[in-house]
PDB file of C-alpha atoms in Angstrom:
ATOM      1  CA  MET A 214      59.300 -32.506 -60.615  1.00 69.00           C
ATOM      2  CA  ASP A 215      61.756 -36.336 -62.837  1.00 78.00           C
ATOM      3  CA  LEU A 216      60.187 -37.672 -59.422  1.00 81.00           C
ATOM      4  CA  ASP A 217      62.583 -40.510 -60.530  1.00 82.00           C
ATOM      5  CA  ALA A 218      65.503 -39.368 -60.528  1.00 85.00           C
ATOM      6  CA  TYR A 219      64.430 -37.081 -57.264  1.00 84.00           C
ATOM      7  CA  SER A 220      63.730 -40.283 -55.148  1.00 83.00           C
ATOM      8  CA  ALA A 221      67.238 -41.536 -57.009  1.00 85.00           C
ATOM      9  CA  ALA A 222      68.767 -38.001 -55.162  1.00 87.00           C
ATOM     10  CA  HIS A 223      68.071 -38.913 -51.960  1.00 85.00           C
ATOM     11  CA  ARG A 224      67.272 -42.526 -51.466  1.00 87.00           C
ATOM     12  CA  ASP A 225      70.889 -42.855 -48.731  1.00 88.00           C
ATOM     13  CA  GLU A 226      69.010 -39.954 -46.514  1.00 87.00           C
ATOM     14  CA  TRP A 227      65.692 -41.843 -46.788  1.00 86.00           C
ATOM     15  CA  GLU A 228      66.713 -45.459 -45.565  1.00 88.00           C
ATOM     16  CA  ARG A 229      69.249 -43.442 -43.166  1.00 87.00           C
ATOM     17  CA  LEU A 230      66.079 -41.922 -41.954  1.00 86.00           C
ATOM     18  CA  ALA A 231      64.395 -45.568 -42.015  1.00 85.00           C
ATOM     19  CA  ARG A 232      67.171 -47.469 -40.488  1.00 87.00           C
ATOM     20  CA  LEU A 233      66.895 -44.480 -37.213  1.00 81.00           C
ATOM     21  CA  GLY A 234      63.365 -44.625 -37.218  1.00 80.00           C
ATOM     22  CA  LYS A 235      63.946 -48.395 -36.041  1.00 80.00           C
ATOM     23  CA  GLN A 236      66.730 -48.096 -33.414  1.00 79.00           C
ATOM     24  CA  ARG A 237      65.258 -48.876 -29.707  1.00 73.00           C
ATOM     25  CA  GLN A 238      67.598 -47.059 -28.529  1.00 74.00           C
ATOM     26  CA  PHE A 239      69.550 -43.776 -29.800  1.00 74.00           C
ATOM     27  CA  SER A 240      72.633 -41.271 -28.678  1.00 76.00           C
ATOM     28  CA  GLY A 241      72.924 -37.721 -28.654  1.00 74.00           C
ATOM     29  CA  ALA A 242      74.963 -37.448 -32.601  1.00 81.00           C
ATOM     30  CA  ASP A 243      72.044 -40.866 -33.094  1.00 77.00           C
ATOM     31  CA  SER A 244      68.620 -38.280 -32.174  1.00 78.00           C
ATOM     32  CA  ASP A 245      69.821 -34.918 -32.828  1.00 79.00           C
ATOM     33  CA  GLU A 246      69.961 -36.479 -36.471  1.00 82.00           C
ATOM     34  CA  LEU A 247      66.734 -38.515 -36.634  1.00 81.00           C
ATOM     35  CA  ILE A 248      65.434 -35.234 -35.898  1.00 83.00           C
ATOM     36  CA  GLU A 249      67.070 -33.658 -38.440  1.00 86.00           C
ATOM     37  CA  ARG A 250      66.786 -36.359 -41.241  1.00 84.00           C
ATOM     38  CA  TYR A 251      62.625 -35.810 -40.242  1.00 84.00           C
ATOM     39  CA  GLN A 252      62.301 -32.213 -40.727  1.00 85.00           C
ATOM     40  CA  SER A 253      64.324 -32.839 -43.856  1.00 88.00           C
ATOM     41  CA  GLY A 254      61.553 -36.076 -44.837  1.00 84.00           C
ATOM     42  CA  THR A 255      58.756 -33.108 -44.185  1.00 85.00           C
ATOM     43  CA  ALA A 256      60.500 -31.092 -46.999  1.00 87.00           C
ATOM     44  CA  GLN A 257      60.519 -32.689 -49.254  1.00 87.00           C
ATOM     45  CA  LEU A 258      57.606 -34.853 -48.595  1.00 85.00           C
ATOM     46  CA  SER A 259      55.609 -31.607 -49.059  1.00 82.00           C
ATOM     47  CA  ALA A 260      57.650 -30.591 -52.834  1.00 84.00           C
ATOM     48  CA  ILE A 261      56.225 -34.476 -53.491  1.00 84.00           C
ATOM     49  CA  LYS A 262      53.003 -33.876 -52.743  1.00 80.00           C
ATOM     50  CA  SER A 263      52.755 -30.301 -54.788  1.00 79.00           C
ATOM     51  CA  THR A 264      54.277 -31.672 -58.099  1.00 80.00           C
ATOM     52  CA  ALA A 265      53.408 -35.556 -58.057  1.00 77.00           C
ATOM     53  CA  GLY A 266      49.595 -35.834 -55.678  1.00 74.00           C
ATOM     54  CA  ARG A 267      50.280 -39.094 -55.229  1.00 73.00           C
ATOM     55  CA  SER A 268      53.289 -42.067 -55.532  1.00 79.00           C
ATOM     56  CA  SER A 269      54.388 -44.413 -54.330  1.00 78.00           C
ATOM     57  CA  GLN A 270      58.200 -42.741 -53.127  1.00 79.00           C
ATOM     58  CA  GLY A 271      55.872 -40.495 -51.293  1.00 79.00           C
ATOM     59  CA  ASP A 272      53.639 -43.073 -49.827  1.00 77.00           C
ATOM     60  CA  ARG A 273      57.441 -44.558 -48.373  1.00 81.00           C
ATOM     61  CA  LEU A 274      58.506 -41.146 -47.062  1.00 83.00           C
ATOM     62  CA  SER A 275      54.869 -40.681 -45.580  1.00 81.00           C
ATOM     63  CA  LEU A 276      55.219 -44.502 -43.922  1.00 80.00           C
ATOM     64  CA  TYR A 277      58.949 -43.461 -42.288  1.00 84.00           C
ATOM     65  CA  LEU A 278      57.948 -40.243 -41.303  1.00 84.00           C
ATOM     66  CA  SER A 279      55.379 -41.438 -39.122  1.00 78.00           C
ATOM     67  CA  ARG A 280      57.387 -44.427 -37.447  1.00 79.00           C
ATOM     68  CA  ALA A 281      60.834 -41.128 -37.019  1.00 79.00           C
ATOM     69  CA  ARG A 282      58.301 -39.767 -34.915  1.00 76.00           C
ATOM     70  CA  LEU A 283      57.223 -41.618 -33.142  1.00 72.00           C
ATOM     71  CA  ARG A 284      61.105 -42.535 -31.493  1.00 70.00           C
ATOM     72  CA  PHE A 285      61.646 -38.308 -30.987  1.00 64.00           C
ATOM     73  CA  THR A 286      58.207 -37.841 -29.621  1.00 60.00           C
ATOM     74  CA  GLY A 287      57.022 -40.997 -27.285  1.00 54.00           C
ATOM     75  CA  ALA A 288      53.701 -41.226 -25.847  1.00 45.00           C
ATOM     76  CA  SER A 289      50.952 -39.854 -27.912  1.00 48.00           C
ATOM     77  CA  ALA A 290      50.613 -36.059 -26.963  1.00 48.00           C
ATOM     78  CA  ASN A 291      47.574 -34.667 -24.243  1.00 53.00           C
ATOM     79  CA  VAL A 292      43.645 -35.549 -26.872  1.00 53.00           C
ATOM     80  CA  LEU A 293      42.431 -32.141 -26.829  1.00 62.00           C
ATOM     81  CA  SER A 294      45.695 -31.056 -27.659  1.00 59.00           C
ATOM     82  CA  GLN A 295      45.369 -33.484 -30.781  1.00 68.00           C
ATOM     83  CA  LEU A 296      41.864 -31.939 -32.118  1.00 77.00           C
ATOM     84  CA  PRO A 297      43.253 -28.260 -33.443  1.00 81.00           C
ATOM     85  CA  ALA A 298      45.536 -30.848 -35.528  1.00 79.00           C
ATOM     86  CA  PHE A 299      42.894 -33.208 -36.086  1.00 83.00           C
ATOM     87  CA  PHE A 300      39.970 -30.129 -37.968  1.00 89.00           C
ATOM     88  CA  LEU A 301      42.918 -28.004 -39.229  1.00 89.00           C
ATOM     89  CA  LEU A 302      45.497 -30.587 -40.834  1.00 87.00           C
ATOM     90  CA  GLN A 303      43.851 -34.155 -40.634  1.00 87.00           C
ATOM     91  CA  LEU A 304      40.226 -34.789 -41.807  1.00 92.00           C
ATOM     92  CA  PRO A 305      40.761 -31.806 -44.775  1.00 94.00           C
ATOM     93  CA  ALA A 306      43.373 -33.229 -46.034  1.00 91.00           C
ATOM     94  CA  ALA A 307      41.252 -36.769 -45.204  1.00 92.00           C
ATOM     95  CA  LEU A 308      39.170 -35.558 -46.994  1.00 95.00           C
ATOM     96  CA  TYR A 309      39.989 -33.770 -49.948  1.00 95.00           C
ATOM     97  CA  ARG A 310      41.591 -37.571 -50.671  1.00 92.00           C
ATOM     98  CA  VAL A 311      38.446 -38.874 -51.065  1.00 94.00           C
ATOM     99  CA  ARG A 312      36.981 -36.077 -53.014  1.00 96.00           C
ATOM    100  CA  TRP A 313      36.911 -36.777 -56.898  1.00 96.00           C
ATOM    101  CA  VAL A 314      35.714 -40.740 -55.811  1.00 96.00           C
ATOM    102  CA  THR A 315      33.386 -38.418 -53.790  1.00 97.00           C
ATOM    103  CA  LEU A 316      31.516 -37.203 -57.115  1.00 97.00           C
ATOM    104  CA  VAL A 317      32.042 -40.260 -58.949  1.00 97.00           C
ATOM    105  CA  VAL A 318      29.765 -41.464 -56.452  1.00 97.00           C
ATOM    106  CA  ALA A 319      27.347 -38.603 -57.063  1.00 97.00           C
ATOM    107  CA  LEU A 320      27.067 -38.745 -59.968  1.00 98.00           C
ATOM    108  CA  VAL A 321      26.120 -42.903 -60.440  1.00 97.00           C
ATOM    109  CA  THR A 322      24.156 -42.463 -57.350  1.00 98.00           C
ATOM    110  CA  ALA A 323      21.925 -39.184 -59.316  1.00 97.00           C
ATOM    111  CA  LEU A 324      21.992 -42.081 -62.526  1.00 98.00           C
ATOM    112  CA  ILE A 325      20.723 -45.013 -61.512  1.00 98.00           C
ATOM    113  CA  ALA A 326      17.894 -43.140 -59.099  1.00 98.00           C
ATOM    114  CA  LEU A 327      16.451 -41.129 -62.162  1.00 98.00           C
ATOM    115  CA  LEU A 328      16.746 -44.405 -64.471  1.00 98.00           C
ATOM    116  CA  THR A 329      14.243 -45.938 -61.591  1.00 98.00           C
ATOM    117  CA  ALA A 330      12.459 -42.536 -61.560  1.00 97.00           C
ATOM    118  CA  VAL A 331      12.013 -43.660 -65.723  1.00 97.00           C
ATOM    119  CA  TRP A 332      11.357 -46.591 -65.668  1.00 97.00           C
ATOM    120  CA  PHE A 333       8.996 -47.246 -63.393  1.00 97.00           C
ATOM    121  CA  ILE A 334       7.103 -44.150 -64.311  1.00 96.00           C
ATOM    122  CA  GLN A 335       6.952 -45.554 -67.452  1.00 96.00           C
ATOM    123  CA  ASN A 336       5.419 -48.755 -65.673  1.00 95.00           C
ATOM    124  CA  PRO A 337       2.550 -49.200 -63.895  1.00 93.00           C
ATOM    125  CA  ALA A 338       2.776 -52.868 -62.908  1.00 94.00           C
ATOM    126  CA  LEU A 339       6.447 -52.023 -61.340  1.00 94.00           C
ATOM    127  CA  LEU A 340       4.399 -48.899 -59.005  1.00 94.00           C
ATOM    128  CA  ALA A 341       1.769 -51.657 -58.383  1.00 95.00           C
ATOM    129  CA  SER A 342       4.028 -53.936 -57.012  1.00 94.00           C
ATOM    130  CA  LEU A 343       5.257 -51.343 -54.234  1.00 94.00           C
ATOM    131  CA  GLY A 344       1.103 -51.690 -53.248  1.00 94.00           C
ATOM    132  CA  THR A 345      -2.036 -50.802 -53.963  1.00 95.00           C
ATOM    133  CA  GLU A 346      -2.978 -47.128 -55.417  1.00 95.00           C
ATOM    134  CA  SER A 347      -4.143 -46.208 -52.053  1.00 96.00           C
ATOM    135  CA  VAL A 348      -1.635 -47.456 -50.042  1.00 96.00           C
ATOM    136  CA  ARG A 349       0.296 -45.572 -53.114  1.00 96.00           C
ATOM    137  CA  ARG A 350      -1.917 -42.674 -52.687  1.00 96.00           C
ATOM    138  CA  GLN A 351      -1.861 -42.615 -49.037  1.00 96.00           C
ATOM    139  CA  TYR A 352       2.289 -42.643 -49.349  1.00 96.00           C
ATOM    140  CA  ALA A 353       2.570 -39.909 -51.811  1.00 97.00           C
ATOM    141  CA  GLU A 354      -0.230 -36.905 -50.279  1.00 95.00           C
ATOM    142  CA  GLU A 355       0.561 -37.480 -46.593  1.00 95.00           C
ATOM    143  CA  GLU A 356       2.996 -39.965 -44.939  1.00 95.00           C
ATOM    144  CA  PHE A 357       5.897 -38.254 -47.239  1.00 96.00           C
ATOM    145  CA  VAL A 358       5.327 -34.735 -46.382  1.00 94.00           C
ATOM    146  CA  GLY A 359       4.153 -35.952 -42.688  1.00 94.00           C
ATOM    147  CA  TYR A 360       7.079 -37.628 -41.887  1.00 93.00           C
ATOM    148  CA  TYR A 361       9.120 -34.737 -41.469  1.00 93.00           C
ATOM    149  CA  SER A 362       6.566 -33.907 -38.428  1.00 91.00           C
ATOM    150  CA  ALA A 363       5.558 -37.014 -37.105  1.00 88.00           C
ATOM    151  CA  ASN A 364       7.883 -36.329 -33.549  1.00 90.00           C
ATOM    152  CA  PRO A 365       8.735 -33.983 -31.550  1.00 93.00           C
ATOM    153  CA  GLU A 366      11.800 -32.053 -33.235  1.00 92.00           C
ATOM    154  CA  GLY A 367      14.339 -32.919 -31.324  1.00 93.00           C
ATOM    155  CA  SER A 368      14.114 -35.999 -30.986  1.00 92.00           C
ATOM    156  CA  PHE A 369      13.422 -36.866 -35.001  1.00 93.00           C
ATOM    157  CA  ALA A 370      17.202 -35.130 -35.848  1.00 94.00           C
ATOM    158  CA  GLY A 371      18.885 -36.973 -33.065  1.00 94.00           C
ATOM    159  CA  GLN A 372      16.728 -40.531 -34.894  1.00 93.00           C
ATOM    160  CA  VAL A 373      17.851 -39.375 -38.401  1.00 94.00           C
ATOM    161  CA  TRP A 374      21.421 -37.863 -37.887  1.00 95.00           C
ATOM    162  CA  THR A 375      22.377 -41.644 -35.554  1.00 94.00           C
ATOM    163  CA  ASN A 376      21.485 -43.383 -37.943  1.00 93.00           C
ATOM    164  CA  ASN A 377      22.593 -41.245 -41.015  1.00 94.00           C
ATOM    165  CA  ALA A 378      25.774 -41.213 -38.735  1.00 94.00           C
ATOM    166  CA  PHE A 379      25.651 -45.506 -38.349  1.00 93.00           C
ATOM    167  CA  ILE A 380      25.428 -45.533 -42.408  1.00 93.00           C
ATOM    168  CA  ALA A 381      28.328 -44.276 -42.888  1.00 94.00           C
ATOM    169  CA  ALA A 382      30.295 -45.706 -39.986  1.00 92.00           C
ATOM    170  CA  GLN A 383      29.068 -49.394 -41.585  1.00 92.00           C
ATOM    171  CA  CYS A 384      30.395 -47.672 -45.439  1.00 93.00           C
ATOM    172  CA  ILE A 385      33.568 -46.904 -43.983  1.00 91.00           C
ATOM    173  CA  ALA A 386      34.209 -49.930 -42.135  1.00 89.00           C
ATOM    174  CA  PHE A 387      32.965 -52.894 -44.335  1.00 92.00           C
ATOM    175  CA  GLY A 388      34.229 -51.342 -47.251  1.00 91.00           C
ATOM    176  CA  ILE A 389      37.503 -53.809 -47.222  1.00 89.00           C
ATOM    177  CA  ILE A 390      34.287 -56.338 -48.800  1.00 90.00           C
ATOM    178  CA  GLY A 391      34.015 -54.535 -51.953  1.00 91.00           C
ATOM    179  CA  VAL A 392      30.142 -55.592 -52.331  1.00 94.00           C
ATOM    180  CA  TRP A 393      28.967 -53.391 -48.813  1.00 94.00           C
ATOM    181  CA  VAL A 394      29.323 -49.701 -50.330  1.00 95.00           C
ATOM    182  CA  PRO A 395      28.375 -50.318 -54.589  1.00 96.00           C
ATOM    183  CA  SER A 396      24.791 -52.297 -52.304  1.00 96.00           C
ATOM    184  CA  VAL A 397      24.742 -49.801 -50.126  1.00 95.00           C
ATOM    185  CA  ILE A 398      24.740 -46.859 -53.251  1.00 96.00           C
ATOM    186  CA  VAL A 399      22.185 -48.861 -55.246  1.00 97.00           C
ATOM    187  CA  GLN A 400      19.848 -49.388 -52.419  1.00 95.00           C
ATOM    188  CA  ASN A 401      19.712 -46.079 -51.663  1.00 95.00           C
ATOM    189  CA  ALA A 402      19.956 -44.706 -55.494  1.00 97.00           C
ATOM    190  CA  MET A 403      16.509 -46.565 -56.114  1.00 97.00           C
ATOM    191  CA  GLY A 404      14.733 -46.114 -52.937  1.00 96.00           C
ATOM    192  CA  LEU A 405      15.114 -41.994 -54.493  1.00 97.00           C
ATOM    193  CA  GLY A 406      13.478 -42.970 -57.484  1.00 97.00           C
ATOM    194  CA  GLN A 407      10.495 -45.606 -56.367  1.00 97.00           C
ATOM    195  CA  SER A 408       9.555 -42.342 -53.544  1.00 97.00           C
ATOM    196  CA  ALA A 409      10.407 -39.981 -56.977  1.00 97.00           C
ATOM    197  CA  ALA A 410       8.296 -42.487 -59.130  1.00 97.00           C
ATOM    198  CA  VAL A 411       5.483 -42.183 -56.489  1.00 97.00           C
ATOM    199  CA  MET A 412       5.051 -39.351 -55.656  1.00 97.00           C
ATOM    200  CA  ASN A 413       4.667 -37.696 -60.005  1.00 97.00           C
ATOM    201  CA  GLU A 414       2.416 -40.379 -59.998  1.00 96.00           C
ATOM    202  CA  PHE A 415      -0.100 -38.075 -57.763  1.00 97.00           C
ATOM    203  CA  GLY A 416       1.170 -35.189 -58.793  1.00 96.00           C
ATOM    204  CA  ARG A 417       3.571 -34.274 -56.119  1.00 96.00           C
ATOM    205  CA  LEU A 418       7.376 -34.387 -57.234  1.00 96.00           C
ATOM    206  CA  GLY A 419       7.429 -31.053 -56.596  1.00 96.00           C
ATOM    207  CA  ASP A 420       6.974 -31.995 -52.584  1.00 96.00           C
ATOM    208  CA  PHE A 421       8.883 -35.260 -53.193  1.00 96.00           C
ATOM    209  CA  PHE A 422      12.134 -32.049 -54.103  1.00 96.00           C
ATOM    210  CA  LEU A 423      10.980 -29.604 -51.507  1.00 96.00           C
ATOM    211  CA  TYR A 424      10.976 -32.101 -48.960  1.00 96.00           C
ATOM    212  CA  ILE A 425      14.528 -33.226 -49.118  1.00 96.00           C
ATOM    213  CA  SER A 426      16.794 -29.820 -50.635  1.00 96.00           C
ATOM    214  CA  PRO A 427      17.355 -28.771 -46.819  1.00 97.00           C
ATOM    215  CA  HIS A 428      18.294 -31.147 -45.025  1.00 96.00           C
ATOM    216  CA  GLY A 429      19.416 -34.065 -48.121  1.00 96.00           C
ATOM    217  CA  GLN A 430      22.354 -31.718 -49.500  1.00 97.00           C
ATOM    218  CA  LEU A 431      25.004 -32.313 -46.739  1.00 97.00           C
ATOM    219  CA  GLU A 432      22.862 -35.681 -45.745  1.00 97.00           C
ATOM    220  CA  LEU A 433      23.136 -37.380 -49.178  1.00 97.00           C
ATOM    221  CA  TYR A 434      27.050 -35.791 -49.914  1.00 98.00           C
ATOM    222  CA  SER A 435      28.277 -37.129 -46.356  1.00 97.00           C
ATOM    223  CA  VAL A 436      27.487 -40.267 -47.523  1.00 97.00           C
ATOM    224  CA  PHE A 437      29.250 -39.979 -50.405  1.00 97.00           C
ATOM    225  CA  VAL A 438      32.072 -39.004 -49.264  1.00 97.00           C
ATOM    226  CA  ALA A 439      31.654 -42.350 -46.715  1.00 96.00           C
ATOM    227  CA  ALA A 440      30.645 -44.637 -49.304  1.00 96.00           C
ATOM    228  CA  ALA A 441      33.881 -43.045 -51.380  1.00 96.00           C
ATOM    229  CA  ALA A 442      36.381 -43.404 -48.111  1.00 95.00           C
ATOM    230  CA  GLY A 443      35.317 -47.122 -48.263  1.00 94.00           C
ATOM    231  CA  LEU A 444      35.857 -48.566 -51.724  1.00 95.00           C
ATOM    232  CA  LEU A 445      39.794 -45.964 -51.021  1.00 92.00           C
ATOM    233  CA  ILE A 446      40.004 -48.903 -48.250  1.00 91.00           C
ATOM    234  CA  PHE A 447      38.551 -51.493 -50.595  1.00 92.00           C
ATOM    235  CA  TRP A 448      40.735 -50.596 -53.145  1.00 91.00           C
ATOM    236  CA  ALA A 449      43.934 -50.461 -51.220  1.00 87.00           C
ATOM    237  CA  TRP A 450      43.703 -53.831 -50.440  1.00 84.00           C
ATOM    238  CA  ILE A 451      43.319 -54.569 -54.315  1.00 89.00           C
ATOM    239  CA  ALA A 452      46.350 -52.412 -55.667  1.00 86.00           C
ATOM    240  CA  PRO A 453      48.831 -52.227 -52.246  1.00 83.00           C
ATOM    241  CA  GLY A 454      51.281 -50.429 -54.373  1.00 79.00           C
ATOM    242  CA  PRO A 455      54.790 -51.063 -53.192  1.00 77.00           C
ATOM    243  CA  ARG A 456      53.184 -51.756 -50.151  1.00 73.00           C
ATOM    244  CA  THR A 457      52.582 -54.922 -48.707  1.00 79.00           C
ATOM    245  CA  ARG A 458      48.428 -55.686 -47.889  1.00 81.00           C
ATOM    246  CA  GLY A 459      48.736 -55.611 -44.411  1.00 81.00           C
ATOM    247  CA  GLU A 460      50.277 -51.668 -44.638  1.00 77.00           C
ATOM    248  CA  ALA A 461      48.588 -50.319 -47.496  1.00 78.00           C
ATOM    249  CA  LEU A 462      44.907 -51.329 -45.063  1.00 80.00           C
ATOM    250  CA  ALA A 463      47.137 -50.473 -41.897  1.00 78.00           C
ATOM    251  CA  GLU A 464      47.302 -46.548 -43.453  1.00 75.00           C
ATOM    252  CA  ASP A 465      45.011 -45.248 -45.399  1.00 78.00           C
ATOM    253  CA  GLY A 466      42.245 -47.725 -43.104  1.00 81.00           C
ATOM    254  CA  ARG A 467      43.517 -45.234 -40.150  1.00 77.00           C
ATOM    255  CA  ALA A 468      43.461 -41.957 -42.221  1.00 74.00           C
ATOM    256  CA  LEU A 469      40.374 -43.234 -44.416  1.00 83.00           C
ATOM    257  CA  PHE A 470      38.032 -44.303 -41.284  1.00 82.00           C
ATOM    258  CA  THR A 471      39.203 -40.222 -39.216  1.00 88.00           C
ATOM    259  CA  ILE A 472      36.399 -39.791 -41.839  1.00 93.00           C
ATOM    260  CA  ALA A 473      33.949 -41.330 -40.535  1.00 91.00           C
ATOM    261  CA  ILE A 474      34.397 -39.760 -36.980  1.00 90.00           C
ATOM    262  CA  GLY A 475      34.361 -36.296 -39.811  1.00 92.00           C
ATOM    263  CA  LEU A 476      30.766 -37.242 -41.233  1.00 96.00           C
ATOM    264  CA  VAL A 477      29.158 -37.358 -37.234  1.00 95.00           C
ATOM    265  CA  PHE A 478      29.213 -33.151 -37.529  1.00 96.00           C
ATOM    266  CA  ALA A 479      28.771 -32.672 -40.462  1.00 97.00           C
ATOM    267  CA  LEU A 480      25.117 -35.411 -40.227  1.00 97.00           C
ATOM    268  CA  LEU A 481      24.439 -34.032 -37.029  1.00 97.00           C
ATOM    269  CA  VAL A 482      24.143 -30.463 -38.213  1.00 97.00           C
ATOM    270  CA  SER A 483      21.897 -32.285 -41.426  1.00 97.00           C
ATOM    271  CA  GLY A 484      19.817 -34.572 -38.750  1.00 96.00           C
ATOM    272  CA  ILE A 485      19.488 -30.332 -36.955  1.00 97.00           C
ATOM    273  CA  ILE A 486      18.495 -29.100 -40.279  1.00 97.00           C
ATOM    274  CA  GLU A 487      15.790 -31.846 -40.549  1.00 96.00           C
ATOM    275  CA  GLY A 488      14.498 -32.238 -38.322  1.00 95.00           C
ATOM    276  CA  PHE A 489      13.673 -28.169 -36.856  1.00 96.00           C
ATOM    277  CA  VAL A 490      14.027 -26.365 -39.840  1.00 96.00           C
ATOM    278  CA  THR A 491      12.429 -28.276 -43.133  1.00 95.00           C
ATOM    279  CA  ARG A 492       8.884 -28.734 -40.858  1.00 93.00           C
ATOM    280  CA  GLN A 493       9.166 -24.904 -40.353  1.00 95.00           C
ATOM    281  CA  ASP A 494       6.802 -23.348 -42.631  1.00 93.00           C
ATOM    282  CA  TRP A 495       9.401 -20.478 -43.910  1.00 95.00           C
ATOM    283  CA  PRO A 496       9.713 -19.975 -47.688  1.00 96.00           C
ATOM    284  CA  TRP A 497      11.431 -22.626 -48.900  1.00 95.00           C
ATOM    285  CA  VAL A 498      14.205 -19.896 -50.728  1.00 97.00           C
ATOM    286  CA  ILE A 499      15.028 -20.064 -46.904  1.00 97.00           C
ATOM    287  CA  LYS A 500      14.877 -23.468 -46.518  1.00 97.00           C
ATOM    288  CA  ILE A 501      17.031 -23.878 -49.318  1.00 97.00           C
ATOM    289  CA  GLY A 502      18.930 -21.534 -48.795  1.00 98.00           C
ATOM    290  CA  ILE A 503      20.213 -23.240 -45.038  1.00 98.00           C
ATOM    291  CA  GLY A 504      20.500 -26.477 -46.606  1.00 97.00           C
ATOM    292  CA  ALA A 505      23.315 -25.162 -49.423  1.00 98.00           C
ATOM    293  CA  VAL A 506      25.017 -22.803 -47.570  1.00 98.00           C
ATOM    294  CA  ALA A 507      25.781 -25.946 -45.029  1.00 98.00           C
ATOM    295  CA  LEU A 508      26.746 -27.696 -47.985  1.00 98.00           C
ATOM    296  CA  VAL A 509      28.868 -25.180 -49.028  1.00 98.00           C
ATOM    297  CA  GLY A 510      30.174 -25.053 -46.152  1.00 98.00           C
ATOM    298  CA  PHE A 511      31.532 -28.493 -45.991  1.00 98.00           C
ATOM    299  CA  LEU A 512      32.720 -27.865 -49.679  1.00 98.00           C
ATOM    300  CA  LEU A 513      34.811 -25.539 -48.796  1.00 97.00           C
ATOM    301  CA  TYR A 514      36.163 -27.142 -45.822  1.00 97.00           C
ATOM    302  CA  GLN A 515      37.216 -29.995 -47.867  1.00 97.00           C
ATOM    303  CA  TRP A 516      38.331 -28.764 -51.133  1.00 96.00           C
ATOM    304  CA  MET A 517      39.934 -25.973 -49.930  1.00 96.00           C
ATOM    305  CA  LEU A 518      41.563 -26.460 -46.552  1.00 95.00           C
ATOM    306  CA  GLY A 519      41.655 -30.271 -47.402  1.00 94.00           C
ATOM    307  CA  GLY A 520      43.904 -28.718 -49.962  1.00 93.00           C
ATOM    308  CA  ARG A 521      45.775 -27.199 -48.018  1.00 92.00           C
ATOM    309  CA  ALA A 522      46.515 -29.063 -45.603  1.00 88.00           C
ATOM    310  CA  TRP A 523      47.136 -32.443 -48.124  1.00 86.00           C
ATOM    311  CA  ARG A 524      49.704 -29.873 -50.415  1.00 83.00           C
ATOM    312  CA  THR A 525      51.886 -29.237 -47.038  1.00 77.00           C
ATOM    313  CA  GLY A 526      52.291 -33.087 -46.644  1.00 71.00           C
ATOM    314  CA  GLN A 527      49.486 -34.182 -44.507  1.00 71.00           C
ATOM    315  CA  THR A 528      48.217 -37.608 -46.092  1.00 61.00           C
ATOM    316  CA  GLY A 529      45.141 -38.006 -43.612  1.00 58.00           C
ATOM    317  CA  ASP A 530      47.269 -39.401 -40.620  1.00 52.00           C
ATOM    318  CA  LEU A 531      48.123 -38.138 -37.861  1.00 40.00           C
ATOM    319  CA  ASP A 532      51.958 -38.806 -38.999  1.00 43.00           C
ATOM    320  CA  GLU A 533      53.324 -35.513 -40.248  1.00 43.00           C
ATOM    321  CA  PHE A 534      50.803 -32.620 -38.317  1.00 41.00           C
ATOM    322  CA  GLU A 535      53.435 -31.497 -36.455  1.00 41.00           C
ATOM    323  CA  ALA A 536      55.131 -30.018 -39.338  1.00 42.00           C
ATOM    324  CA  GLY A 537      52.210 -29.099 -40.949  1.00 42.00           C
ATOM    325  CA  ALA A 538      51.316 -27.472 -38.355  1.00 39.00           C
ATOM    326  CA  ARG A 539      53.734 -24.974 -38.733  1.00 40.00           C
ATOM    327  CA  ARG A 540      53.796 -24.279 -43.119  1.00 42.00           C
ATOM    328  CA  ILE A 541      49.747 -23.189 -42.417  1.00 39.00           C
ATOM    329  CA  ILE A 542      50.301 -20.571 -39.564  1.00 35.00           C
ATOM    330  CA  ALA A 543      53.508 -19.855 -41.475  1.00 40.00           C
ATOM    331  CA  SER A 544      51.887 -18.724 -44.576  1.00 42.00           C
TER     332      SER A 544
END
């Protein structure tokens, strides 16, 4: 598709849609025209998304559609009636938007953690800065493993869930600052690397990976997703494109902050695994397998259902959920 030519061919229609979206009073003919142009606009936005991905033209049309929808729907629908649209369209589309940045964050975290571990392993003086030998030994031989069974299962699961959900929400909410997300990524990665180095010092590196793997797969990936959302909100402020910075922050922030709500549920699952599964005296293949199933389920939700919602014209906001729902049901 020649996006410029396509936009030029439909410019008059989109400008008329924009004008109707700003009207306060409508005649019967105006109302009919608004609905007709809204339906045409959603189909055109879907065509743009499926062929050109995200673009300034698509973002502008999405804004016009959002305003138009508010005119003919009036007050928001009942919250319960919006839940299917949220979980089938808005949330997966928002997760799909951050997929590639999430992978970059994961790779950067893994690289920093690896380099930190190697650095500390090769420099005994750095290991000594983490505590005396007896303190490090106690951590490696007792505290690291004991951490997962020191508290009752339910309270421990709730504790790690709320803590991780708070970290994820902070990454998204404070992403606009620019330095918050990188500092969280670096600190977490270095913490992992230092723990691995101490465990390796006393021959417990295997325990490090075994005890982190069941819950850590979904938990860490969820944090990576939150970090990616925060970075994209920051980027919307830095490079808003044809929109004003206020419009870019409002649109992208509203869409991407829905990820924080979704991650509450993902981190609840990882918290349950950490509280109830990791401590069990089960074969490690079963415990790690449970964590892998949880991660794969999240990835399918993000990449497959999210991609499907994205291709129907969803942007991660609720402005086109009705049209997207019709397309998903029809397909």
